[in-house]
Backbone as XML, in Angstrom:
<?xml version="1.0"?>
<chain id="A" units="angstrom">
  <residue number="1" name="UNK">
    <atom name="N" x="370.019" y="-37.853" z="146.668"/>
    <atom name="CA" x="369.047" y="-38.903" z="146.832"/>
    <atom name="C" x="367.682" y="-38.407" z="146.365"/>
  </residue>
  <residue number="2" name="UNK">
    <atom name="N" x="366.332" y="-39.143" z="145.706"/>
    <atom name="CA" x="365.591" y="-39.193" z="145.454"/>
    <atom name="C" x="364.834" y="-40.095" z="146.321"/>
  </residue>
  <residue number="3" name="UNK">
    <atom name="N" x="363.473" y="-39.115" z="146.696"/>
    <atom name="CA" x="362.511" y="-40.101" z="147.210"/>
    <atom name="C" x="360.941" y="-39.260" z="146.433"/>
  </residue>
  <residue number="4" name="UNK">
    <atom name="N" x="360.421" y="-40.889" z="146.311"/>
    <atom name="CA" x="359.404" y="-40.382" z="145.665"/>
    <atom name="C" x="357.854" y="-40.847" z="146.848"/>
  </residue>
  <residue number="5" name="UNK">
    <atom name="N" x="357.121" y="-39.975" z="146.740"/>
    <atom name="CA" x="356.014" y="-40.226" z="147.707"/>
    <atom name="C" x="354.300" y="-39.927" z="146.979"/>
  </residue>
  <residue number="6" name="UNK">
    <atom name="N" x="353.950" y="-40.960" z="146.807"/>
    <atom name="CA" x="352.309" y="-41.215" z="146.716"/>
    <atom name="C" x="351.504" y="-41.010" z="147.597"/>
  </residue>
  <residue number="7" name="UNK">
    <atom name="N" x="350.179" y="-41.090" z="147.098"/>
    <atom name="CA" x="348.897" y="-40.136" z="147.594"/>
    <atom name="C" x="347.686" y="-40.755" z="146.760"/>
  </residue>
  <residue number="8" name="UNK">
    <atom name="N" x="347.136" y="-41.078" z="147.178"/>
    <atom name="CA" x="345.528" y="-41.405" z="146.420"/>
    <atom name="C" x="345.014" y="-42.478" z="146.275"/>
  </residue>
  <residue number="9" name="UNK">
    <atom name="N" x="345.337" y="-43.606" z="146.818"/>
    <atom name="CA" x="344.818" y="-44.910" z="146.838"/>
    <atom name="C" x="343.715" y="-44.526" z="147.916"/>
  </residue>
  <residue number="10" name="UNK">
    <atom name="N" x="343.079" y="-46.198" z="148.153"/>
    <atom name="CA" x="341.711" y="-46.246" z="148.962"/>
    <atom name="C" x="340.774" y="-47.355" z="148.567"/>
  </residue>
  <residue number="11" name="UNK">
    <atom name="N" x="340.141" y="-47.168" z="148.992"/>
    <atom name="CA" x="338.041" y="-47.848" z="148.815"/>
    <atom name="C" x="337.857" y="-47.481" z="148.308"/>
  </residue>
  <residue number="12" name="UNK">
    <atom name="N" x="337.054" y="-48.053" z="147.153"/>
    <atom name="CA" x="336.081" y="-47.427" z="145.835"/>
    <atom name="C" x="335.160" y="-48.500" z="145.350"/>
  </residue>
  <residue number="13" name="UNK">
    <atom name="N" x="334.098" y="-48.138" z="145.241"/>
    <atom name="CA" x="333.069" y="-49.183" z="144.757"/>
    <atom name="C" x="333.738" y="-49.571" z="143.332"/>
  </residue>
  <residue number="14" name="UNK">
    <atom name="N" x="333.188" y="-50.327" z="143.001"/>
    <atom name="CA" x="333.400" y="-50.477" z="141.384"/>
    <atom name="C" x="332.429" y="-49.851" z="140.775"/>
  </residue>
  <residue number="15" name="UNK">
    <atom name="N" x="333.365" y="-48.812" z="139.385"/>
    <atom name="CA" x="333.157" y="-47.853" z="138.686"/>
    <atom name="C" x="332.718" y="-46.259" z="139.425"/>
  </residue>
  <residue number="16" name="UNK">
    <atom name="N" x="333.678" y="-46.541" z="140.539"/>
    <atom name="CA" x="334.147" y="-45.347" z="141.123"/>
    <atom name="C" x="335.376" y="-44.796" z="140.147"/>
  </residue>
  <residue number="17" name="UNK">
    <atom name="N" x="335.838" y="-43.363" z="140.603"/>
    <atom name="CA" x="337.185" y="-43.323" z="140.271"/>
    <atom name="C" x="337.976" y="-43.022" z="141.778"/>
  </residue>
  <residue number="18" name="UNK">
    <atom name="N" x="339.139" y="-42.655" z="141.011"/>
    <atom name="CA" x="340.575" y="-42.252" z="142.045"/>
    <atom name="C" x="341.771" y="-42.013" z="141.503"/>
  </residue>
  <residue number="19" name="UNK">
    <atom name="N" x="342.706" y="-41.055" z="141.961"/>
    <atom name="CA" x="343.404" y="-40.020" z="141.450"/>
    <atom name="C" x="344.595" y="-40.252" z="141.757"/>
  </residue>
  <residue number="20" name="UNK">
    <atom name="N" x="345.267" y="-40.972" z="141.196"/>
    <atom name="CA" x="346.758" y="-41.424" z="142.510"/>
    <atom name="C" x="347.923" y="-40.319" z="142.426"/>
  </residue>
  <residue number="21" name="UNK">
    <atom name="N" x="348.690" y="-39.845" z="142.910"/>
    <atom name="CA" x="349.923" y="-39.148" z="142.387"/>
    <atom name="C" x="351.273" y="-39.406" z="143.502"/>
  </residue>
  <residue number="22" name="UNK">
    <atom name="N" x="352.122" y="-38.691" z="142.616"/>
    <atom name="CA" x="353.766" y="-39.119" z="142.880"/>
    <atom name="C" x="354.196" y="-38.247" z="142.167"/>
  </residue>
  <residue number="23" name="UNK">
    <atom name="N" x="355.160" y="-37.436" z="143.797"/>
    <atom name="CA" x="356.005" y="-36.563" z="143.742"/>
    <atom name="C" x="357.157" y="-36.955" z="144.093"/>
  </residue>
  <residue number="24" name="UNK">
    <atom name="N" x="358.163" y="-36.328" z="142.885"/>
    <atom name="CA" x="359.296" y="-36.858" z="143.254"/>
    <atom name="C" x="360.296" y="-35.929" z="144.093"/>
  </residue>
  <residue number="25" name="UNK">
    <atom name="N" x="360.641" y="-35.989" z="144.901"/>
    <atom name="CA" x="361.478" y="-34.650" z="145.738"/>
    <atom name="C" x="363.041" y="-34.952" z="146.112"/>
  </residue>
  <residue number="26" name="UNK">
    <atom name="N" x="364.242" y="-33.758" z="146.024"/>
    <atom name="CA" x="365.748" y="-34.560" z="146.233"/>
    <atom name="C" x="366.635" y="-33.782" z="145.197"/>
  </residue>
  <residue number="27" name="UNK">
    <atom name="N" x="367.722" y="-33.995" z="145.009"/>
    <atom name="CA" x="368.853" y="-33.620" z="144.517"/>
    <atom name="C" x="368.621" y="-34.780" z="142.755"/>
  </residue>
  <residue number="28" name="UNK">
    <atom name="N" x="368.405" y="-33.992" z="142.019"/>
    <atom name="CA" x="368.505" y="-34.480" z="140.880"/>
    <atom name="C" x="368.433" y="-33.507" z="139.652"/>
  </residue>
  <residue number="29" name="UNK">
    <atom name="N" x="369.000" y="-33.961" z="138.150"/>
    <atom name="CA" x="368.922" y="-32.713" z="137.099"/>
    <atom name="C" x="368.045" y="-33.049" z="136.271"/>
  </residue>
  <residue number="30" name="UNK">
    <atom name="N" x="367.295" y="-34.157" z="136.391"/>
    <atom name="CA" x="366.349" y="-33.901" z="135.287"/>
    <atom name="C" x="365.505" y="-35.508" z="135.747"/>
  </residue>
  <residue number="31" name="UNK">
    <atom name="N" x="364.067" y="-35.542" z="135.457"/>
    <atom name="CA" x="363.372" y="-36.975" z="134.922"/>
    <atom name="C" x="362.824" y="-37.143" z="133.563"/>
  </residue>
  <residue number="32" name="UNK">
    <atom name="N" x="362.994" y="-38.485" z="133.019"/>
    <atom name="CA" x="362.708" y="-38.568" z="132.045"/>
    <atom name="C" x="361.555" y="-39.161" z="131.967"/>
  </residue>
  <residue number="33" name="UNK">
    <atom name="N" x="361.253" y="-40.380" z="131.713"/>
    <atom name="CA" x="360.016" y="-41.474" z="131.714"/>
    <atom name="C" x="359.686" y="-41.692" z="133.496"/>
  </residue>
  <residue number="34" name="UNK">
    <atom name="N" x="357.976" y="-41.609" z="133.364"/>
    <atom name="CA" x="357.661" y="-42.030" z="134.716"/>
    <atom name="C" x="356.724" y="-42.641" z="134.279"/>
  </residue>
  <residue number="35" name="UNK">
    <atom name="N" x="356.516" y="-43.776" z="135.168"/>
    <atom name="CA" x="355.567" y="-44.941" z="135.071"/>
    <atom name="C" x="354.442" y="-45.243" z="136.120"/>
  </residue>
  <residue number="36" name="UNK">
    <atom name="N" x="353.488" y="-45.894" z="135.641"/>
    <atom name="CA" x="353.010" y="-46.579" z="137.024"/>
    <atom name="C" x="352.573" y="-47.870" z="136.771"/>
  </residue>
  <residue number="37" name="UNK">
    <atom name="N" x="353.174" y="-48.366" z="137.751"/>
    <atom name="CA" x="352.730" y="-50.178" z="138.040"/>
    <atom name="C" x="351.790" y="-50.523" z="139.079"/>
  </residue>
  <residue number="38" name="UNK">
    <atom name="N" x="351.807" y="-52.033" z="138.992"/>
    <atom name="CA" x="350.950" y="-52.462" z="139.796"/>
    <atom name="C" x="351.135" y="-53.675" z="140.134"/>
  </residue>
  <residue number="39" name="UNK">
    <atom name="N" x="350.797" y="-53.981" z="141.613"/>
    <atom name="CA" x="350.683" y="-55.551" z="141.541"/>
    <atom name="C" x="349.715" y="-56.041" z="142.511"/>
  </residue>
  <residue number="40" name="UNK">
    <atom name="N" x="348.890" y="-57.002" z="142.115"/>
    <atom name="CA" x="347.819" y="-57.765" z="143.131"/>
    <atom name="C" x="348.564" y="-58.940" z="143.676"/>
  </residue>
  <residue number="41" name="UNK">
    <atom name="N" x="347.702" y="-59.335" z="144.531"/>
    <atom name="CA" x="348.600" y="-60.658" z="145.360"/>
    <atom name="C" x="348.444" y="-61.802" z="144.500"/>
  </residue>
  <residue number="42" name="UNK">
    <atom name="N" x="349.853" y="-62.417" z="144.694"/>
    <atom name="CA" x="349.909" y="-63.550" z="144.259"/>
    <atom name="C" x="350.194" y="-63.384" z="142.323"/>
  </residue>
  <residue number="43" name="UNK">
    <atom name="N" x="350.730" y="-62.225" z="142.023"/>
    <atom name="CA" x="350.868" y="-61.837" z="140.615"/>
    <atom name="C" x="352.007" y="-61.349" z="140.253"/>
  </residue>
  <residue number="44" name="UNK">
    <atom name="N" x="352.489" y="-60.605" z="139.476"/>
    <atom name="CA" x="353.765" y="-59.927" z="139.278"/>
    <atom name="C" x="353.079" y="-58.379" z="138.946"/>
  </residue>
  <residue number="45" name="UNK">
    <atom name="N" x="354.557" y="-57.678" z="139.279"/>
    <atom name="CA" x="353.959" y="-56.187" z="139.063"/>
    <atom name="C" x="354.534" y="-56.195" z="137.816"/>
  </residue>
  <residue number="46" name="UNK">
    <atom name="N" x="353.422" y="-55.380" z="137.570"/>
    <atom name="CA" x="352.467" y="-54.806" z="135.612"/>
    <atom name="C" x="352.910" y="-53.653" z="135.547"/>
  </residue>
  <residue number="47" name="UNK">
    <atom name="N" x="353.444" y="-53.384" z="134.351"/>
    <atom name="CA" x="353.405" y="-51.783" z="133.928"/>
    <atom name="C" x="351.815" y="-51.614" z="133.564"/>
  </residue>
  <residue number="48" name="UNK">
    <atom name="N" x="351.470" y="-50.686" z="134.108"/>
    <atom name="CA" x="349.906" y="-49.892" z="133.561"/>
    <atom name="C" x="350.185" y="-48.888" z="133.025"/>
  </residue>
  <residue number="49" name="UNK">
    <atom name="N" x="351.027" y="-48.075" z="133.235"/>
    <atom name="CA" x="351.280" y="-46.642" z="132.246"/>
    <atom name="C" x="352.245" y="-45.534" z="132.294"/>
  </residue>
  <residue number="50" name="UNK">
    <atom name="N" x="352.652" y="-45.019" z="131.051"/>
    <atom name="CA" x="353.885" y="-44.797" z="131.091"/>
    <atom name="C" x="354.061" y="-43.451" z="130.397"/>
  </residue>
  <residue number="51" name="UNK">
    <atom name="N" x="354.403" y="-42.312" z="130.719"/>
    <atom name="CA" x="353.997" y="-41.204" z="130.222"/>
    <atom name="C" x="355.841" y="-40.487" z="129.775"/>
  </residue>
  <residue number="52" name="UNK">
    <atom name="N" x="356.605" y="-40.343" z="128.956"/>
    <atom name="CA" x="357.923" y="-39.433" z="128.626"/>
    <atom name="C" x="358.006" y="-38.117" z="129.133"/>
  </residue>
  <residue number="53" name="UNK">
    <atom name="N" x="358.995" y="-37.748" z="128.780"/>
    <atom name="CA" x="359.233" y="-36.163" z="129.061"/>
    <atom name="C" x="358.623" y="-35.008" z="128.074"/>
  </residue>
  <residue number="54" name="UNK">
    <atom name="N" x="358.253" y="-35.999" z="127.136"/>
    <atom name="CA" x="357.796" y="-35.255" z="126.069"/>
    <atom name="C" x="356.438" y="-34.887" z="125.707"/>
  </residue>
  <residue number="55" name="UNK">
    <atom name="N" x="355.722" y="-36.081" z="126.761"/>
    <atom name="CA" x="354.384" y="-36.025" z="126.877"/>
    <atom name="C" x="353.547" y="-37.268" z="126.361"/>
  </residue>
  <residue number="56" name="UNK">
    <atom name="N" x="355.019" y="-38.259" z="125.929"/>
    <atom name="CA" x="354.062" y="-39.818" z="125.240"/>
    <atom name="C" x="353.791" y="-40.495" z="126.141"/>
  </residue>
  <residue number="57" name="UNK">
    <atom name="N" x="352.469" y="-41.346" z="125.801"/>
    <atom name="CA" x="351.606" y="-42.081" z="126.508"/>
    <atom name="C" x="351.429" y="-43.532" z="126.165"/>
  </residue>
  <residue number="58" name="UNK">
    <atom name="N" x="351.669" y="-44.258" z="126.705"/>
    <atom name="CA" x="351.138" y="-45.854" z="126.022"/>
    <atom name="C" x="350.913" y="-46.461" z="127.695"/>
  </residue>
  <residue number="59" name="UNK">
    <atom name="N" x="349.583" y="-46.837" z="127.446"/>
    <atom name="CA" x="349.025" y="-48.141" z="128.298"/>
    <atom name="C" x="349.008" y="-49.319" z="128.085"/>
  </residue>
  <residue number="60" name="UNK">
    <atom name="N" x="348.826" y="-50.303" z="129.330"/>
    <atom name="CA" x="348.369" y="-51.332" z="129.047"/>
    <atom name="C" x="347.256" y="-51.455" z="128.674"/>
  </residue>
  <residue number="61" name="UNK">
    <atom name="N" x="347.106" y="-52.793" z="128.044"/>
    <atom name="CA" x="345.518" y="-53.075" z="127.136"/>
    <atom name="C" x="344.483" y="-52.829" z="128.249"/>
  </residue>
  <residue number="62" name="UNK">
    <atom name="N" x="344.629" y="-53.445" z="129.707"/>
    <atom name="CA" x="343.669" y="-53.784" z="130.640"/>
    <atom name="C" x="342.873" y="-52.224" z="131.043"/>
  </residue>
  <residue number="63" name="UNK">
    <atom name="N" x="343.560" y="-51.254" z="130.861"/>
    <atom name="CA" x="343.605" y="-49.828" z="131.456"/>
    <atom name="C" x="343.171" y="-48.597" z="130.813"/>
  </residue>
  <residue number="64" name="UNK">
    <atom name="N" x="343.221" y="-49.529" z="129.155"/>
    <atom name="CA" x="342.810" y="-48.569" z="127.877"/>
    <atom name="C" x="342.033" y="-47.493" z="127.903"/>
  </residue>
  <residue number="65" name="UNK">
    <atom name="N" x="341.697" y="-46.520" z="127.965"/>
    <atom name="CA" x="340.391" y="-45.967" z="127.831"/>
    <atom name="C" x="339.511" y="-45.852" z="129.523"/>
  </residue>
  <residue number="66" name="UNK">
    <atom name="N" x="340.482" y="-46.256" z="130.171"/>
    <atom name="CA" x="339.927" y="-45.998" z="131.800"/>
    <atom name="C" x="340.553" y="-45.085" z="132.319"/>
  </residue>
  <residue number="67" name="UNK">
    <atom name="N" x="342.024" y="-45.374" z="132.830"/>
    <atom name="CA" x="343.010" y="-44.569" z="132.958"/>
    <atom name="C" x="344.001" y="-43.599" z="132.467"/>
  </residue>
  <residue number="68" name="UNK">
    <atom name="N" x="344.270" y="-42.697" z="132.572"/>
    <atom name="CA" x="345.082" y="-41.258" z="132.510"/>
    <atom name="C" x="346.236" y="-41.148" z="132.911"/>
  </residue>
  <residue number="69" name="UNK">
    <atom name="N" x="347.309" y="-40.904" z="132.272"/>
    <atom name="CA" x="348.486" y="-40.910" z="133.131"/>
    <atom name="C" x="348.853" y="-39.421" z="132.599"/>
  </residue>
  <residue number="70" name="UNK">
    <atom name="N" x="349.256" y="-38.800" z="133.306"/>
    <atom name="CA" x="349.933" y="-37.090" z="133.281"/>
    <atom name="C" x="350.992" y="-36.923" z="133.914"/>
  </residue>
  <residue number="71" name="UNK">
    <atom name="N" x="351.258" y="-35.400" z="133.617"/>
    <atom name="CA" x="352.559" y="-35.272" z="134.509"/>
    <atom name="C" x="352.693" y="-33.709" z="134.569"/>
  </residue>
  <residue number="72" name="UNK">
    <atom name="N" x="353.626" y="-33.325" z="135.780"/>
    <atom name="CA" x="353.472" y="-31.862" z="136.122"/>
    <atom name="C" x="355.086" y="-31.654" z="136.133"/>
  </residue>
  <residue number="73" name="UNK">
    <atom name="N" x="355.464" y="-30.914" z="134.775"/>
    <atom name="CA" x="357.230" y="-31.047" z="135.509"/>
    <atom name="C" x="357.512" y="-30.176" z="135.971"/>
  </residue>
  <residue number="74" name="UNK">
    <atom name="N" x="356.751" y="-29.055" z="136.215"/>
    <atom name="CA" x="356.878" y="-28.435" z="137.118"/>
    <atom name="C" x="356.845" y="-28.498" z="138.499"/>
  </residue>
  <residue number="75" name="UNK">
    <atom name="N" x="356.015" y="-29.974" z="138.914"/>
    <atom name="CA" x="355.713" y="-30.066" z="140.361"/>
    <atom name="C" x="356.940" y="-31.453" z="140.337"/>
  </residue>
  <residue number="76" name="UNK">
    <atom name="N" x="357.586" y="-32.019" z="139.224"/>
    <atom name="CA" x="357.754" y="-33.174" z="139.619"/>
    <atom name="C" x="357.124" y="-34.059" z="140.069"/>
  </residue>
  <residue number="77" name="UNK">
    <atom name="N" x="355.893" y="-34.404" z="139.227"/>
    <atom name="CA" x="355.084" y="-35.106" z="139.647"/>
    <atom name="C" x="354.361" y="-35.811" z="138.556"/>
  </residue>
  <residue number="78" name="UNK">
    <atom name="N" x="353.927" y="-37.441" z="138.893"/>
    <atom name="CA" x="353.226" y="-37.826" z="137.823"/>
    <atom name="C" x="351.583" y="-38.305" z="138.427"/>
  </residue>
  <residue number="79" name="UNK">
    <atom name="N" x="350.568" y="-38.151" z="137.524"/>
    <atom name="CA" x="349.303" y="-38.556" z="138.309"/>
    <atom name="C" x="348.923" y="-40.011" z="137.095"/>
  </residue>
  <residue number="80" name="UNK">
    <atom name="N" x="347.883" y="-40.255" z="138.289"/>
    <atom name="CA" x="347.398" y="-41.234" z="137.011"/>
    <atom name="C" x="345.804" y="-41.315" z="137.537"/>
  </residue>
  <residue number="81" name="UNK">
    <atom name="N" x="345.135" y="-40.652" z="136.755"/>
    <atom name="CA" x="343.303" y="-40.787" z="136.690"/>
    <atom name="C" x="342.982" y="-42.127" z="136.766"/>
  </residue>
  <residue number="82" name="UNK">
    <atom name="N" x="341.941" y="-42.860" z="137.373"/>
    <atom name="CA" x="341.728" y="-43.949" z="137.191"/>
    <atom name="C" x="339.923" y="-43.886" z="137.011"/>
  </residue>
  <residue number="83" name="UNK">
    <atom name="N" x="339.322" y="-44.252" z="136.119"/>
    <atom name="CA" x="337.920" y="-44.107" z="136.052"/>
    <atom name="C" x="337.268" y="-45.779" z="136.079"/>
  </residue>
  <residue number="84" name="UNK">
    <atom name="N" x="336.237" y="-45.426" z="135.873"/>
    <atom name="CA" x="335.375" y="-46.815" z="135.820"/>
    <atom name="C" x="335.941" y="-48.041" z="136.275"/>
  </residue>
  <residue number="85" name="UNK">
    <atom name="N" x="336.321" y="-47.772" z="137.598"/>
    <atom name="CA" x="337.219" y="-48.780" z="138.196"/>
    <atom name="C" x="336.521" y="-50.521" z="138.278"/>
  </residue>
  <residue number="86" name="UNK">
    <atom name="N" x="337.500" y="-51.358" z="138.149"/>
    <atom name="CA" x="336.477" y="-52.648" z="138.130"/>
    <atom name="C" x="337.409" y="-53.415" z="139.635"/>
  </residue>
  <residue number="87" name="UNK">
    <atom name="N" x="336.815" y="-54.522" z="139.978"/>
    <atom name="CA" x="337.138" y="-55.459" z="140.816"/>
    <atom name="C" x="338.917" y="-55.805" z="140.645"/>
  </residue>
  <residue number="88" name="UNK">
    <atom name="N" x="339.316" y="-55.888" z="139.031"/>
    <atom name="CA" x="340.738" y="-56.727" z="139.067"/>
    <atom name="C" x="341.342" y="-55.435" z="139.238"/>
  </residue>
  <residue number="89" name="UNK">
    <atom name="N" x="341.028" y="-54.335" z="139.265"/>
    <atom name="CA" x="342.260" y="-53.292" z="139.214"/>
    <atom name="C" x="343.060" y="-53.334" z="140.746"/>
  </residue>
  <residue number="90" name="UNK">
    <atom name="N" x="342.216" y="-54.174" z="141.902"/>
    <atom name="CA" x="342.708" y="-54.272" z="143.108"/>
    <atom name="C" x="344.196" y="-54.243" z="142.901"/>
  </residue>
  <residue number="91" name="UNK">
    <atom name="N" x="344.772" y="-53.774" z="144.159"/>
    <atom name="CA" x="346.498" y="-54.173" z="143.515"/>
    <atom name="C" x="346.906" y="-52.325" z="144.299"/>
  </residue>
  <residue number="92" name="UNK">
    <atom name="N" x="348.336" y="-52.827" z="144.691"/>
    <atom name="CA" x="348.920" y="-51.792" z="144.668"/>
    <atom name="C" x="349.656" y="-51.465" z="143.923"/>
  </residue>
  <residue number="93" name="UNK">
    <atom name="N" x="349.638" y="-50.115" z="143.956"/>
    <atom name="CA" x="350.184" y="-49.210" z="142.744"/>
    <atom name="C" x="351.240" y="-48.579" z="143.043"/>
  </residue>
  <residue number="94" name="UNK">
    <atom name="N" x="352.534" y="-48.243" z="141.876"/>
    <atom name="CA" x="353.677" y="-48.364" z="142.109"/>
    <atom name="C" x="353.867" y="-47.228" z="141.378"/>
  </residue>
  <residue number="95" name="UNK">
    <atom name="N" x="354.646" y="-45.869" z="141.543"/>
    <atom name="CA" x="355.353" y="-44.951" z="140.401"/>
    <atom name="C" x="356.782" y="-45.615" z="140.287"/>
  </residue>
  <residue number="96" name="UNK">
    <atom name="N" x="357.188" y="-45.162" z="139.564"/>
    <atom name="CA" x="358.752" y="-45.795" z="139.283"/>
    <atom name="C" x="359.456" y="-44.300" z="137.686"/>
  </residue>
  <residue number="97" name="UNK">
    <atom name="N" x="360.457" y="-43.702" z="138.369"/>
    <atom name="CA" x="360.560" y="-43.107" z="137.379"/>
    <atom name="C" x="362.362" y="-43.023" z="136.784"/>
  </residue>
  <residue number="98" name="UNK">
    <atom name="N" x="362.654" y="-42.270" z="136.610"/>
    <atom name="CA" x="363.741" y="-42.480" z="135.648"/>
    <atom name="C" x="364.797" y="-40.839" z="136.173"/>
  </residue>
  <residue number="99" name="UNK">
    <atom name="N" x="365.693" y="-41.193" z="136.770"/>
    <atom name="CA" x="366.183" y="-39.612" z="136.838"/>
    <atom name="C" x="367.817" y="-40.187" z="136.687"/>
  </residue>
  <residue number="100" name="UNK">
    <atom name="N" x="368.203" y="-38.501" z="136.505"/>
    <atom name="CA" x="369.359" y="-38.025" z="136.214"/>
    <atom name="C" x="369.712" y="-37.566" z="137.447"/>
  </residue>
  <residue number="101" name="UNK">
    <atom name="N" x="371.004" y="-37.640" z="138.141"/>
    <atom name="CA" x="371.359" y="-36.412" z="139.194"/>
    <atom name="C" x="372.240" y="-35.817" z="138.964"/>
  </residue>
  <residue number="102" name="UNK">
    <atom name="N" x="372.972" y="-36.106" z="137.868"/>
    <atom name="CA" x="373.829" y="-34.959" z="137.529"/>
    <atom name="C" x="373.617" y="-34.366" z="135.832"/>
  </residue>
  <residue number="103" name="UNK">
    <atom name="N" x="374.234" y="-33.552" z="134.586"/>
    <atom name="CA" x="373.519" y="-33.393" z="133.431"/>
    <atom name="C" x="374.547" y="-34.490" z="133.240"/>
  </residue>
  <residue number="104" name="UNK">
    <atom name="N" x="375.770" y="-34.960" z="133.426"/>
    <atom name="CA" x="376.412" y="-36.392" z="132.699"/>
    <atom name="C" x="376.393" y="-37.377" z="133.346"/>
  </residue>
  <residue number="105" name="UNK">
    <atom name="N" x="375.545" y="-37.167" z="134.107"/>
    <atom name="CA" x="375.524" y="-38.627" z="135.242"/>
    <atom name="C" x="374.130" y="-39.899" z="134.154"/>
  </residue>
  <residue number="106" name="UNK">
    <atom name="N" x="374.704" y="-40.715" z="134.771"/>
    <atom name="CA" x="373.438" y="-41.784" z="134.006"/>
    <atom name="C" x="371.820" y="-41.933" z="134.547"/>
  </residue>
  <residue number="107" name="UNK">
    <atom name="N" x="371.373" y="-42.612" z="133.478"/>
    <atom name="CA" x="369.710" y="-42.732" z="134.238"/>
    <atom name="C" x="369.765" y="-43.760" z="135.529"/>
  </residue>
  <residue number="108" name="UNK">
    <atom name="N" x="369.120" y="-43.578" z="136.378"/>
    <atom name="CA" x="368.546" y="-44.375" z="137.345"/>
    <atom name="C" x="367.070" y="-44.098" z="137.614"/>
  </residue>
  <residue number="109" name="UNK">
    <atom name="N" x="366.795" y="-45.289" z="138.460"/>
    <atom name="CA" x="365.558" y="-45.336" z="138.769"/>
    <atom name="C" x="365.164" y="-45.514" z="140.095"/>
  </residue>
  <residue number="110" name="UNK">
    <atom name="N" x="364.308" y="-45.191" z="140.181"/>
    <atom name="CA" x="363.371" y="-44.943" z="141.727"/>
    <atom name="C" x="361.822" y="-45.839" z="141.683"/>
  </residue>
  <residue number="111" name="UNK">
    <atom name="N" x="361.797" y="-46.224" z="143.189"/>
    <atom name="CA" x="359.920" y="-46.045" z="142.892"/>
    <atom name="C" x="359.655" y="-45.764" z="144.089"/>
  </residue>
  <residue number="112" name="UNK">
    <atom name="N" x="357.799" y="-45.662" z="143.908"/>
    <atom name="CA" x="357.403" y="-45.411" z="145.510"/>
    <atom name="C" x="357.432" y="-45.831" z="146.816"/>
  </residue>
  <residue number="113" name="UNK">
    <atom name="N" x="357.129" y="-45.870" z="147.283"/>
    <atom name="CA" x="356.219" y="-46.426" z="148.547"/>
    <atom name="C" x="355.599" y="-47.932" z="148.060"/>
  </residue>
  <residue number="114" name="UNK">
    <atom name="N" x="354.307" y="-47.089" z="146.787"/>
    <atom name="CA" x="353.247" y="-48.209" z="146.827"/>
    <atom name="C" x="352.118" y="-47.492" z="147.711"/>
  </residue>
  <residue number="115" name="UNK">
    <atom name="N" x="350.725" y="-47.707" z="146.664"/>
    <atom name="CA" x="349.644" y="-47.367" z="147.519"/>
    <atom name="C" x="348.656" y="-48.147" z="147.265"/>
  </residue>
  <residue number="116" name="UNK">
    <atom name="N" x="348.151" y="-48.398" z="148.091"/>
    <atom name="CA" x="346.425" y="-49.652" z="147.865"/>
    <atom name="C" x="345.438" y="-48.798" z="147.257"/>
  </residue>
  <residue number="117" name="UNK">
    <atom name="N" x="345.675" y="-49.515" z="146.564"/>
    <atom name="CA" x="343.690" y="-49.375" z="145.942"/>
    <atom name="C" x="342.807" y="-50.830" z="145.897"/>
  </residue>
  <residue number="118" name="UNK">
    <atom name="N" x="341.970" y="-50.679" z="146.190"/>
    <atom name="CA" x="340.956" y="-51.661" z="146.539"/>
    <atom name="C" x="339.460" y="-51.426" z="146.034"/>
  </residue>
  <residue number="119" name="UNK">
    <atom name="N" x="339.265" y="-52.010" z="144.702"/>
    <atom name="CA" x="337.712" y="-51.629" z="143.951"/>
    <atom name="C" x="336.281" y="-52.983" z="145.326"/>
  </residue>
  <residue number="120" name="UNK">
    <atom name="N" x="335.473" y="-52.496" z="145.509"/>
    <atom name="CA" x="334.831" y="-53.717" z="145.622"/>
    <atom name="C" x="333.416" y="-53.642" z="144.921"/>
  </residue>
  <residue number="121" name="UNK">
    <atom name="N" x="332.477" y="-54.875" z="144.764"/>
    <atom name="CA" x="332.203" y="-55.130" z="143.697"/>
    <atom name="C" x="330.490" y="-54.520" z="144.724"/>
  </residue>
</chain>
C-alpha cells in the first residue's frame, strides 16, 4: 500500500508565497509522473503541474511563471513552490502520483489527503 501525505498549505496574503510537499511512503518499486492539482469550491479539480521521472515539467497556463514543481527521488517526494500568490489560487491542493509496486506490476495511482491554501486579498 501507498500513502501519500502533504504539508504546506495555509494563510497567505496575496503575493505571499508557500511551499507545499508530498511524500510518498509504503511498499512500492518505482514512481513515475507526480502531479499536483487543485480544486476551489464549486469547480472541478485542475491539473496545475506535473513534473516525470526524468525531470519534465509542464504547467498550467494559470500557474506559468509563479509556480515550481520539483521532486526528490530520493525522499519520494514532490514539492511545488508557489510564488506571487493571487486570490483565485484559493483551492485545495492535491498530489496524485503514479507508482509501480512491483518491477512487472502496472501503473497505479494515488493522491493525497489534500491541503488548503487560502490567498486573501
Amino acid at each position: 500500500q501507498v500513502q501519500l501525505v502533504e504539508s504546506g498549505g495555509g494563510l497567505v496574503q496575496a503575493g505571499g508565497s508557500l511551499r507545499l510537499s508530498c511524500a510518498a511512503s509504503g511498499s512500492f518499486f518505482s514512481i513515475n509522473v507526480m502531479d499536483w492539482y487543485r480544486q476551489a469550491p464549486g469547480k472541478q479539480r485542475e491539473l496545475v503541474a506535473r513534473i516525470t521521472s526524468g525531470g519534465f515539467t509542464n504547467y498550467a497556463d494559470s500557474v506559468k511563471g509563479r509556480f515550481t514543481i520539483s521532486r526528490d527521488n530520493a525522499k519520494n517526494t514532490v514539492y511545488l513552490q508557489m510564488n506571487s500568490l493571487k486570490v483565485e489560487d484559493t483551492a485545495v491542493y492535491y498530489c496524485n502520483v503514479a507508482v509501480k509496486t512491483t518491477s512487472l506490476g502496472p501503473w497505479s495511482s494515488y493522491w493525497g489527503q489534500g491541503t488548503q491554501v487560502t490567498v486573501s486579498s
